[in-house]
Amino acid sequence: MDSNSITTGQRIKAIIGGSIGNLVEWYDWYAYAAFAIYFSHSFFPDSDLNAQLMNTAGIFAVGFLMRPIGGWLFGSIADKIGRKKAMTLSVLLMSFGSLLIALTPTYQSIGILAPLLLLLARLLQGLSVGGEYGVSATYLSEMATQDRRGFYSSFQYVTLIGGQLIALGIQLVLQKLLLTEAQLEEWGWRIPFVIGALLSIIALYLRANLHETEAFENKKEVSEKKKGTVKELLKHPKALLTVVGLTLGGTLAFYTYTTYMQKFLVNTVHLTKEESTLVSFISLFIFACLQPVFGSLSDKIGRRPLLLGFGILGTLCTVPLLTALSTTTSIWGAFFLIMAALIIVSGYTSINAVVKAELFPSEIRALGVGLPYAITVAVFGGTAEYIALWFKKIGSEEYFYWYITGCILFSLIVYIGMKDTKKTSTLDKD
């Protein structure tokens, strides 16, 4: 029974089910970042906006520290008992975290308990989203036909960015049409978290009706001792180090130009909150649309040329782009500079899921994709915002631009040394 026995209808259903669940997970995750400028004062009583944002960004970073545990836990579940069950569990956990943020009283009402409950919610969300990446990347890659893997797996970042777009879209609607600034700061910021909890119910239904992958079904006879264990994973050190190396620069660039950019536009470029939300929304929408284009391109020319393009352009252009952005006075100038950066980053985001899935055998694939990626993202992606704000606080913001450049250069060295996974894919052996 080979992968071609899966019908086209089942593949489309798999993309929709896997992707929509992913979209809800990432919407919940990003709603926190998008609305931090409104709720930070509710949990941290400090008159300095930068200090409040640093505290909120600190909790954002702590949420990332749970991601390696999530990558290990859900990766093991996916490799042992199935991709479908792991994806269903992860979306349940995320919805609970969202509901907790929506219902937590302010610091003024319950004191220190408020930031502690916020922390607990982010820990749960971090656990969930850490598991989500590896499992959904594995699922989409395994459900794809051999000649369309780049295209299929690119939808992971379409929905990852889509989650951020929905969070920003809801923010725009609340800002422009429904609520005043005072209402948003007082109670309106809770609305997106309630929406996130409700969306999770839809994702849960879709995921419960998904088709399990052939790659997992075909390995049911493999010894349980070999499935989803760290011991088995450590037998693939080169693949593990490759995942860390290829992720490092990409994740830092991605979080800089997406999650952190909204705050950068307000704090450094001095756009209004509404202008920064609008610029972020339009640029992210185009960024999402680019992912399948780049994914399809990788199916034709290979994965390595795209990674090399990101590595070279990212190393050369990061400092000039961010320097120009920090001094621009035009909303359209900011948009075009961010867009240029996001086109460069697409060389990484569109295919990083399939590249990782192509490195590992199916019995440890979800764990192999999820765990080293989650560790790298926790250390470099999760701290991006905090490090950027810290450099700004000490008056040396430009050091952050060089920090990103150095990390992308490190990844470029990895891209130069690695084989093109399209030609050496372990998915072909399933």
GROMACS .gro file of C-alpha atoms in nm:
model
  430
    1MET     CA    1   0.000   0.000   0.000
    2ASP     CA    2   0.182   0.312  -0.119
    3SER     CA    3   0.114   0.683  -0.076
    4ASN     CA    4  -0.062   0.697  -0.414
    5SER     CA    5  -0.351   0.495  -0.267
    6ILE     CA    6  -0.461   0.814  -0.089
    7THR     CA    7  -0.720   0.987  -0.306
    8THR     CA    8  -0.696   1.349  -0.420
    9GLY     CA    9  -1.002   1.426  -0.209
   10GLN     CA   10  -0.831   1.286   0.101
   11ARG     CA   11  -0.521   1.493   0.028
   12ILE     CA   12  -0.724   1.814  -0.003
   13LYS     CA   13  -0.911   1.728   0.317
   14ALA     CA   14  -0.574   1.664   0.484
   15ILE     CA   15  -0.439   2.005   0.377
   16ILE     CA   16  -0.755   2.180   0.499
   17GLY     CA   17  -0.775   1.985   0.828
   18GLY     CA   18  -0.404   2.005   0.906
   19SER     CA   19  -0.382   2.368   0.800
   20ILE     CA   20  -0.695   2.502   0.970
   21GLY     CA   21  -0.592   2.345   1.299
   22ASN     CA   22  -0.252   2.504   1.250
   23LEU     CA   23  -0.416   2.839   1.170
   24VAL     CA   24  -0.618   2.835   1.494
   25GLU     CA   25  -0.310   2.737   1.698
   26TRP     CA   26  -0.106   3.022   1.556
   27TYR     CA   27  -0.391   3.271   1.577
   28ASP     CA   28  -0.410   3.202   1.952
   29TRP     CA   29  -0.033   3.234   1.982
   30TYR     CA   30  -0.014   3.563   1.791
   31ALA     CA   31  -0.320   3.724   1.949
   32TYR     CA   32  -0.099   3.763   2.255
   33ALA     CA   33   0.172   3.948   2.058
   34ALA     CA   34  -0.077   4.162   1.862
   35PHE     CA   35  -0.273   4.279   2.167
   36ALA     CA   36   0.021   4.312   2.411
   37ILE     CA   37   0.027   4.690   2.349
   38TYR     CA   38  -0.326   4.704   2.496
   39PHE     CA   39  -0.318   4.458   2.787
   40SER     CA   40   0.040   4.491   2.923
   41HIS     CA   41  -0.072   4.756   3.178
   42SER     CA   42  -0.348   4.522   3.306
   43PHE     CA   43  -0.088   4.272   3.430
   44PHE     CA   44   0.217   4.492   3.498
   45PRO     CA   45   0.154   4.820   3.683
   46ASP     CA   46   0.437   5.039   3.556
   47SER     CA   47   0.411   5.385   3.405
   48ASP     CA   48   0.692   5.318   3.153
   49LEU     CA   49   0.548   5.165   2.830
   50ASN     CA   50   0.882   5.011   2.731
   51ALA     CA   51   0.911   4.840   3.074
   52GLN     CA   52   0.555   4.702   3.043
   53LEU     CA   53   0.628   4.574   2.692
   54MET     CA   54   0.952   4.415   2.813
   55ASN     CA   55   0.763   4.231   3.090
   56THR     CA   56   0.500   4.114   2.842
   57ALA     CA   57   0.771   4.016   2.592
   58GLY     CA   58   0.945   3.827   2.874
   59ILE     CA   59   0.635   3.612   2.926
   60PHE     CA   60   0.616   3.570   2.547
   61ALA     CA   61   0.975   3.437   2.560
   62VAL     CA   62   0.895   3.205   2.853
   63GLY     CA   63   0.611   3.060   2.644
   64PHE     CA   64   0.875   2.975   2.385
   65LEU     CA   65   1.081   2.788   2.646
   66MET     CA   66   0.794   2.537   2.675
   67ARG     CA   67   0.814   2.468   2.304
   68PRO     CA   68   1.099   2.213   2.323
   69ILE     CA   69   0.895   2.017   2.580
   70GLY     CA   70   0.596   2.038   2.347
   71GLY     CA   71   0.814   1.932   2.052
   72TRP     CA   72   0.934   1.630   2.247
   73LEU     CA   73   0.594   1.535   2.399
   74PHE     CA   74   0.375   1.571   2.090
   75GLY     CA   75   0.650   1.446   1.855
   76SER     CA   76   0.671   1.126   2.061
   77ILE     CA   77   0.290   1.091   2.064
   78ALA     CA   78   0.276   1.143   1.686
   79ASP     CA   79   0.547   0.885   1.618
   80LYS     CA   80   0.405   0.631   1.864
   81ILE     CA   81   0.026   0.653   1.827
   82GLY     CA   82  -0.034   0.870   1.521
   83ARG     CA   83  -0.008   1.217   1.368
   84LYS     CA   84  -0.385   1.271   1.385
   85LYS     CA   85  -0.417   1.209   1.762
   86ALA     CA   86  -0.120   1.434   1.842
   87MET     CA   87  -0.265   1.721   1.634
   88THR     CA   88  -0.605   1.687   1.804
   89LEU     CA   89  -0.449   1.700   2.152
   90SER     CA   90  -0.237   2.004   2.072
   91VAL     CA   91  -0.534   2.214   1.955
   92LEU     CA   92  -0.728   2.123   2.274
   93LEU     CA   93  -0.443   2.249   2.492
   94MET     CA   94  -0.415   2.574   2.298
   95SER     CA   95  -0.786   2.653   2.338
   96PHE     CA   96  -0.759   2.609   2.715
   97GLY     CA   97  -0.465   2.853   2.729
   98SER     CA   98  -0.662   3.111   2.529
   99LEU     CA   99  -0.966   3.082   2.753
  100LEU     CA  100  -0.747   3.132   3.060
  101ILE     CA  101  -0.605   3.461   2.922
  102ALA     CA  102  -0.956   3.580   2.831
  103LEU     CA  103  -1.087   3.519   3.183
  104THR     CA  104  -0.791   3.626   3.401
  105PRO     CA  105  -0.869   3.934   3.617
  106THR     CA  106  -0.629   4.232   3.614
  107TYR     CA  107  -0.342   4.308   3.851
  108GLN     CA  108  -0.562   4.575   4.013
  109SER     CA  109  -0.818   4.303   4.103
  110ILE     CA  110  -0.609   4.006   4.216
  111GLY     CA  111  -0.253   4.139   4.245
  112ILE     CA  112   0.042   3.911   4.170
  113LEU     CA  113  -0.194   3.624   4.074
  114ALA     CA  114  -0.276   3.806   3.749
  115PRO     CA  115   0.072   3.787   3.588
  116LEU     CA  116   0.112   3.434   3.730
  117LEU     CA  117  -0.208   3.316   3.557
  118LEU     CA  118  -0.095   3.490   3.239
  119LEU     CA  119   0.234   3.302   3.268
  120LEU     CA  120   0.052   2.968   3.320
  121ALA     CA  121  -0.163   3.029   3.010
  122ARG     CA  122   0.144   3.107   2.801
  123LEU     CA  123   0.322   2.795   2.929
  124LEU     CA  124   0.025   2.582   2.815
  125GLN     CA  125   0.016   2.761   2.478
  126GLY     CA  126   0.393   2.719   2.441
  127LEU     CA  127   0.361   2.345   2.508
  128SER     CA  128   0.085   2.321   2.247
  129VAL     CA  129   0.247   2.528   1.974
  130GLY     CA  130   0.580   2.351   2.029
  131GLY     CA  131   0.410   2.022   1.949
  132GLU     CA  132   0.205   2.163   1.663
  133TYR     CA  133   0.493   2.255   1.433
  134GLY     CA  134   0.666   1.918   1.412
  135VAL     CA  135   0.346   1.717   1.388
  136SER     CA  136   0.172   1.931   1.125
  137ALA     CA  137   0.495   1.966   0.920
  138THR     CA  138   0.527   1.587   0.923
  139TYR     CA  139   0.160   1.533   0.843
  140LEU     CA  140   0.150   1.772   0.545
  141SER     CA  141   0.481   1.639   0.404
  142GLU     CA  142   0.366   1.277   0.434
  143MET     CA  143   0.026   1.344   0.276
  144ALA     CA  144   0.182   1.515  -0.030
  145THR     CA  145   0.269   1.346  -0.359
  146GLN     CA  146   0.640   1.322  -0.434
  147ASP     CA  147   0.641   1.603  -0.691
  148ARG     CA  148   0.431   1.848  -0.483
  149ARG     CA  149   0.585   1.825  -0.135
  150GLY     CA  150   0.722   2.179  -0.137
  151PHE     CA  151   0.382   2.314  -0.242
  152TYR     CA  152   0.179   2.110   0.011
  153SER     CA  153   0.403   2.176   0.309
  154SER     CA  154   0.421   2.550   0.231
  155PHE     CA  155   0.065   2.572   0.360
  156GLN     CA  156   0.202   2.532   0.709
  157TYR     CA  157   0.345   2.883   0.689
  158VAL     CA  158   0.041   3.010   0.495
  159THR     CA  159  -0.169   2.921   0.799
  160LEU     CA  160   0.100   3.021   1.048
  161ILE     CA  161   0.101   3.369   0.890
  162GLY     CA  162  -0.277   3.343   0.844
  163GLY     CA  163  -0.316   3.306   1.220
  164GLN     CA  164  -0.126   3.630   1.265
  165LEU     CA  165  -0.337   3.797   0.993
  166ILE     CA  166  -0.662   3.701   1.165
  167ALA     CA  167  -0.527   3.838   1.494
  168LEU     CA  168  -0.431   4.165   1.322
  169GLY     CA  169  -0.758   4.172   1.124
  170ILE     CA  170  -0.961   4.143   1.444
  171GLN     CA  171  -0.742   4.415   1.593
  172LEU     CA  172  -0.812   4.644   1.295
  173VAL     CA  173  -1.188   4.584   1.319
  174LEU     CA  174  -1.184   4.657   1.694
  175GLN     CA  175  -0.965   4.967   1.648
  176LYS     CA  176  -1.143   5.119   1.348
  177LEU     CA  177  -1.505   5.014   1.385
  178LEU     CA  178  -1.610   4.884   1.723
  179LEU     CA  179  -1.412   5.016   2.020
  180THR     CA  180  -1.232   5.324   2.143
  181GLU     CA  181  -0.868   5.310   2.256
  182ALA     CA  182  -0.984   5.329   2.620
  183GLN     CA  183  -1.230   5.039   2.573
  184LEU     CA  184  -0.960   4.827   2.408
  185GLU     CA  185  -0.723   4.886   2.698
  186GLU     CA  186  -0.990   4.828   2.961
  187TRP     CA  187  -1.163   4.509   2.837
  188GLY     CA  188  -1.162   4.490   2.455
  189TRP     CA  189  -0.829   4.304   2.443
  190ARG     CA  190  -1.008   3.998   2.590
  191ILE     CA  191  -1.228   3.953   2.279
  192PRO     CA  192  -0.960   3.790   2.054
  193PHE     CA  193  -0.885   3.528   2.320
  194VAL     CA  194  -1.253   3.433   2.346
  195ILE     CA  195  -1.265   3.405   1.964
  196GLY     CA  196  -0.955   3.183   1.975
  197ALA     CA  197  -1.116   2.943   2.220
  198LEU     CA  198  -1.427   2.919   1.998
  199LEU     CA  199  -1.223   2.864   1.679
  200SER     CA  200  -1.047   2.573   1.847
  201ILE     CA  201  -1.375   2.381   1.864
  202ILE     CA  202  -1.404   2.399   1.482
  203ALA     CA  203  -1.040   2.288   1.440
  204LEU     CA  204  -1.096   2.003   1.685
  205TYR     CA  205  -1.390   1.873   1.478
  206LEU     CA  206  -1.190   1.892   1.152
  207ARG     CA  207  -0.888   1.716   1.300
  208ALA     CA  208  -1.096   1.439   1.454
  209ASN     CA  209  -1.207   1.343   1.101
  210LEU     CA  210  -0.865   1.343   0.933
  211HIS     CA  211  -0.709   1.051   0.746
  212GLU     CA  212  -0.391   0.908   0.907
  213THR     CA  213  -0.078   0.913   0.686
  214GLU     CA  214   0.041   0.603   0.498
  215ALA     CA  215   0.396   0.663   0.623
  216PHE     CA  216   0.276   0.614   0.983
  217GLU     CA  217   0.047   0.320   0.900
  218ASN     CA  218   0.327   0.141   0.711
  219LYS     CA  219   0.556   0.154   1.016
  220LYS     CA  220   0.309   0.003   1.264
  221GLU     CA  221   0.519  -0.316   1.277
  222VAL     CA  222   0.831  -0.124   1.381
  223SER     CA  223   0.932  -0.192   1.742
  224GLU     CA  224   0.781   0.050   1.995
  225LYS     CA  225   1.132   0.106   2.131
  226LYS     CA  226   1.231   0.269   1.802
  227LYS     CA  227   0.930   0.495   1.766
  228GLY     CA  228   0.947   0.854   1.883
  229THR     CA  229   1.228   0.813   2.136
  230VAL     CA  230   1.513   1.057   2.198
  231LYS     CA  231   1.754   0.760   2.209
  232GLU     CA  232   1.659   0.667   1.851
  233LEU     CA  233   1.669   1.031   1.745
  234LEU     CA  234   2.027   1.072   1.870
  235LYS     CA  235   2.133   0.810   1.613
  236HIS     CA  236   2.083   1.085   1.354
  237PRO     CA  237   2.321   1.360   1.481
  238LYS     CA  238   2.389   1.512   1.138
  239ALA     CA  239   2.017   1.557   1.064
  240LEU     CA  240   1.962   1.703   1.414
  241LEU     CA  241   2.241   1.959   1.377
  242THR     CA  242   2.119   2.045   1.025
  243VAL     CA  243   1.773   2.130   1.164
  244VAL     CA  244   1.929   2.360   1.427
  245GLY     CA  245   2.158   2.528   1.173
  246LEU     CA  246   1.901   2.584   0.902
  247THR     CA  247   1.642   2.714   1.153
  248LEU     CA  248   1.861   2.958   1.349
  249GLY     CA  249   1.880   3.253   1.108
  250GLY     CA  250   1.540   3.192   0.953
  251THR     CA  251   1.343   3.191   1.276
  252LEU     CA  252   1.513   3.506   1.405
  253ALA     CA  253   1.445   3.691   1.078
  254PHE     CA  254   1.085   3.564   1.069
  255TYR     CA  255   1.001   3.678   1.424
  256THR     CA  256   1.173   4.012   1.370
  257TYR     CA  257   0.972   4.101   1.059
  258THR     CA  258   0.640   3.960   1.184
  259THR     CA  259   0.582   3.950   1.560
  260TYR     CA  260   0.823   4.225   1.666
  261MET     CA  261   0.769   4.453   1.367
  262GLN     CA  262   0.444   4.600   1.496
  263LYS     CA  263   0.617   4.726   1.812
  264PHE     CA  264   0.922   4.841   1.612
  265LEU     CA  265   0.694   5.053   1.391
  266VAL     CA  266   0.538   5.219   1.699
  267ASN     CA  267   0.850   5.253   1.918
  268THR     CA  268   1.121   5.330   1.661
  269VAL     CA  269   0.953   5.443   1.336
  270HIS     CA  270   0.691   5.637   1.540
  271LEU     CA  271   0.387   5.531   1.339
  272THR     CA  272   0.055   5.523   1.529
  273LYS     CA  273  -0.071   5.187   1.660
  274GLU     CA  274  -0.336   5.186   1.386
  275GLU     CA  275  -0.082   5.259   1.109
  276SER     CA  276   0.155   4.989   1.233
  277THR     CA  277  -0.130   4.734   1.244
  278LEU     CA  278  -0.233   4.825   0.887
  279VAL     CA  279   0.123   4.798   0.749
  280SER     CA  280   0.172   4.464   0.928
  281PHE     CA  281  -0.160   4.330   0.797
  282ILE     CA  282  -0.103   4.414   0.428
  283SER     CA  283   0.260   4.295   0.424
  284LEU     CA  284   0.175   3.969   0.603
  285PHE     CA  285  -0.114   3.899   0.363
  286ILE     CA  286   0.120   3.924   0.062
  287PHE     CA  287   0.382   3.720   0.254
  288ALA     CA  288   0.126   3.440   0.308
  289CYS     CA  289   0.036   3.438  -0.064
  290LEU     CA  290   0.407   3.402  -0.156
  291GLN     CA  291   0.455   3.076   0.038
  292PRO     CA  292   0.294   2.831  -0.213
  293VAL     CA  293   0.471   3.014  -0.499
  294PHE     CA  294   0.812   2.957  -0.338
  295GLY     CA  295   0.708   2.604  -0.231
  296SER     CA  296   0.617   2.514  -0.591
  297LEU     CA  297   0.944   2.665  -0.711
  298SER     CA  298   1.135   2.432  -0.475
  299ASP     CA  299   0.953   2.132  -0.633
  300LYS     CA  300   1.102   2.236  -0.967
  301ILE     CA  301   1.454   2.359  -0.885
  302GLY     CA  302   1.518   2.199  -0.544
  303ARG     CA  303   1.520   2.323  -0.183
  304ARG     CA  304   1.885   2.431  -0.158
  305PRO     CA  305   1.874   2.722  -0.409
  306LEU     CA  306   1.593   2.887  -0.208
  307LEU     CA  307   1.779   2.845   0.121
  308LEU     CA  308   2.098   2.985  -0.034
  309GLY     CA  309   1.902   3.282  -0.170
  310PHE     CA  310   1.766   3.358   0.177
  311GLY     CA  311   2.109   3.312   0.339
  312ILE     CA  312   2.300   3.536   0.096
  313LEU     CA  313   2.038   3.815   0.069
  314GLY     CA  314   1.962   3.800   0.442
  315THR     CA  315   2.330   3.841   0.530
  316LEU     CA  316   2.382   4.131   0.289
  317CYS     CA  317   2.053   4.320   0.329
  318THR     CA  318   1.940   4.296   0.694
  319VAL     CA  319   2.140   4.592   0.829
  320PRO     CA  320   2.061   4.824   0.532
  321LEU     CA  321   1.689   4.732   0.540
  322LEU     CA  322   1.641   4.781   0.915
  323THR     CA  323   1.853   5.097   0.920
  324ALA     CA  324   1.645   5.246   0.638
  325LEU     CA  325   1.326   5.137   0.812
  326SER     CA  326   1.425   5.299   1.142
  327THR     CA  327   1.468   5.638   0.971
  328THR     CA  328   1.171   5.631   0.731
  329THR     CA  329   0.889   5.881   0.786
  330SER     CA  330   0.647   5.740   0.530
  331ILE     CA  331   0.393   5.462   0.594
  332TRP     CA  332   0.447   5.337   0.235
  333GLY     CA  333   0.825   5.353   0.274
  334ALA     CA  334   0.791   5.128   0.581
  335PHE     CA  335   0.562   4.891   0.388
  336PHE     CA  336   0.801   4.846   0.092
  337LEU     CA  337   1.104   4.791   0.316
  338ILE     CA  338   0.921   4.527   0.524
  339MET     CA  339   0.794   4.364   0.205
  340ALA     CA  340   1.147   4.340   0.064
  341ALA     CA  341   1.259   4.170   0.387
  342LEU     CA  342   0.965   3.926   0.382
  343ILE     CA  343   1.034   3.825   0.019
  344ILE     CA  344   1.389   3.735   0.125
  345VAL     CA  345   1.263   3.542   0.431
  346SER     CA  346   1.022   3.343   0.206
  347GLY     CA  347   1.321   3.145   0.080
  348TYR     CA  348   1.333   2.992   0.429
  349THR     CA  349   0.971   2.993   0.552
  350SER     CA  350   0.812   2.833   0.245
  351ILE     CA  351   1.018   2.514   0.258
  352ASN     CA  352   1.170   2.473   0.603
  353ALA     CA  353   0.895   2.227   0.706
  354VAL     CA  354   0.949   1.989   0.414
  355VAL     CA  355   1.330   2.013   0.434
  356LYS     CA  356   1.319   1.895   0.796
  357ALA     CA  357   1.066   1.618   0.723
  358GLU     CA  358   1.291   1.493   0.440
  359LEU     CA  359   1.582   1.443   0.684
  360PHE     CA  360   1.429   1.177   0.916
  361PRO     CA  361   1.279   0.825   0.885
  362SER     CA  362   0.906   0.805   0.959
  363GLU     CA  363   0.935   0.633   1.301
  364ILE     CA  364   1.109   0.942   1.450
  365ARG     CA  365   1.008   1.205   1.193
  366ALA     CA  366   0.764   1.414   1.401
  367LEU     CA  367   1.008   1.416   1.694
  368GLY     CA  368   1.306   1.489   1.467
  369VAL     CA  369   1.130   1.779   1.298
  370GLY     CA  370   0.973   1.920   1.616
  371LEU     CA  371   1.229   1.893   1.898
  372PRO     CA  372   1.551   2.049   1.753
  373TYR     CA  373   1.339   2.312   1.576
  374ALA     CA  374   1.157   2.402   1.900
  375ILE     CA  375   1.484   2.431   2.094
  376THR     CA  376   1.629   2.664   1.828
  377VAL     CA  377   1.313   2.875   1.806
  378ALA     CA  378   1.296   2.900   2.187
  379VAL     CA  379   1.652   3.030   2.209
  380PHE     CA  380   1.655   3.260   1.904
  381GLY     CA  381   1.296   3.326   1.787
  382GLY     CA  382   1.137   3.357   2.129
  383THR     CA  383   1.396   3.599   2.260
  384ALA     CA  384   1.412   3.819   1.945
  385GLU     CA  385   1.162   4.074   2.074
  386TYR     CA  386   1.315   4.090   2.421
  387ILE     CA  387   1.671   4.133   2.288
  388ALA     CA  388   1.553   4.402   2.043
  389LEU     CA  389   1.378   4.598   2.320
  390TRP     CA  390   1.683   4.558   2.547
  391PHE     CA  391   1.919   4.698   2.281
  392LYS     CA  392   1.676   4.986   2.232
  393LYS     CA  393   1.667   5.052   2.607
  394ILE     CA  394   2.047   5.082   2.628
  395GLY     CA  395   2.049   5.310   2.322
  396SER     CA  396   2.218   5.068   2.080
  397GLU     CA  397   1.932   4.940   1.866
  398GLU     CA  398   2.157   4.892   1.563
  399TYR     CA  399   2.340   4.609   1.745
  400PHE     CA  400   2.023   4.402   1.705
  401TYR     CA  401   2.046   4.436   1.325
  402TRP     CA  402   2.399   4.292   1.334
  403TYR     CA  403   2.288   4.014   1.567
  404ILE     CA  404   2.029   3.902   1.308
  405THR     CA  405   2.289   3.925   1.030
  406GLY     CA  406   2.534   3.704   1.222
  407CYS     CA  407   2.268   3.437   1.281
  408ILE     CA  408   2.164   3.433   0.913
  409LEU     CA  409   2.532   3.404   0.813
  410PHE     CA  410   2.565   3.099   1.041
  411SER     CA  411   2.263   2.940   0.869
  412LEU     CA  412   2.409   3.024   0.527
  413ILE     CA  413   2.720   2.821   0.613
  414VAL     CA  414   2.489   2.526   0.692
  415TYR     CA  415   2.300   2.570   0.362
  416ILE     CA  416   2.630   2.570   0.169
  417GLY     CA  417   2.737   2.244   0.334
  418MET     CA  418   2.410   2.049   0.313
  419LYS     CA  419   2.273   1.830   0.032
  420ASP     CA  420   1.948   1.917  -0.144
  421THR     CA  421   1.688   1.717   0.051
  422LYS     CA  422   1.459   1.699  -0.253
  423LYS     CA  423   1.713   1.458  -0.405
  424THR     CA  424   1.790   1.263  -0.082
  425SER     CA  425   1.444   1.263   0.080
  426THR     CA  426   1.369   0.994   0.340
  427LEU     CA  427   1.000   1.041   0.247
  428ASP     CA  428   1.076   0.846  -0.073
  429LYS     CA  429   1.152   0.539   0.143
  430ASP     CA  430   0.809   0.536   0.313
   0.00000   0.00000   0.00000
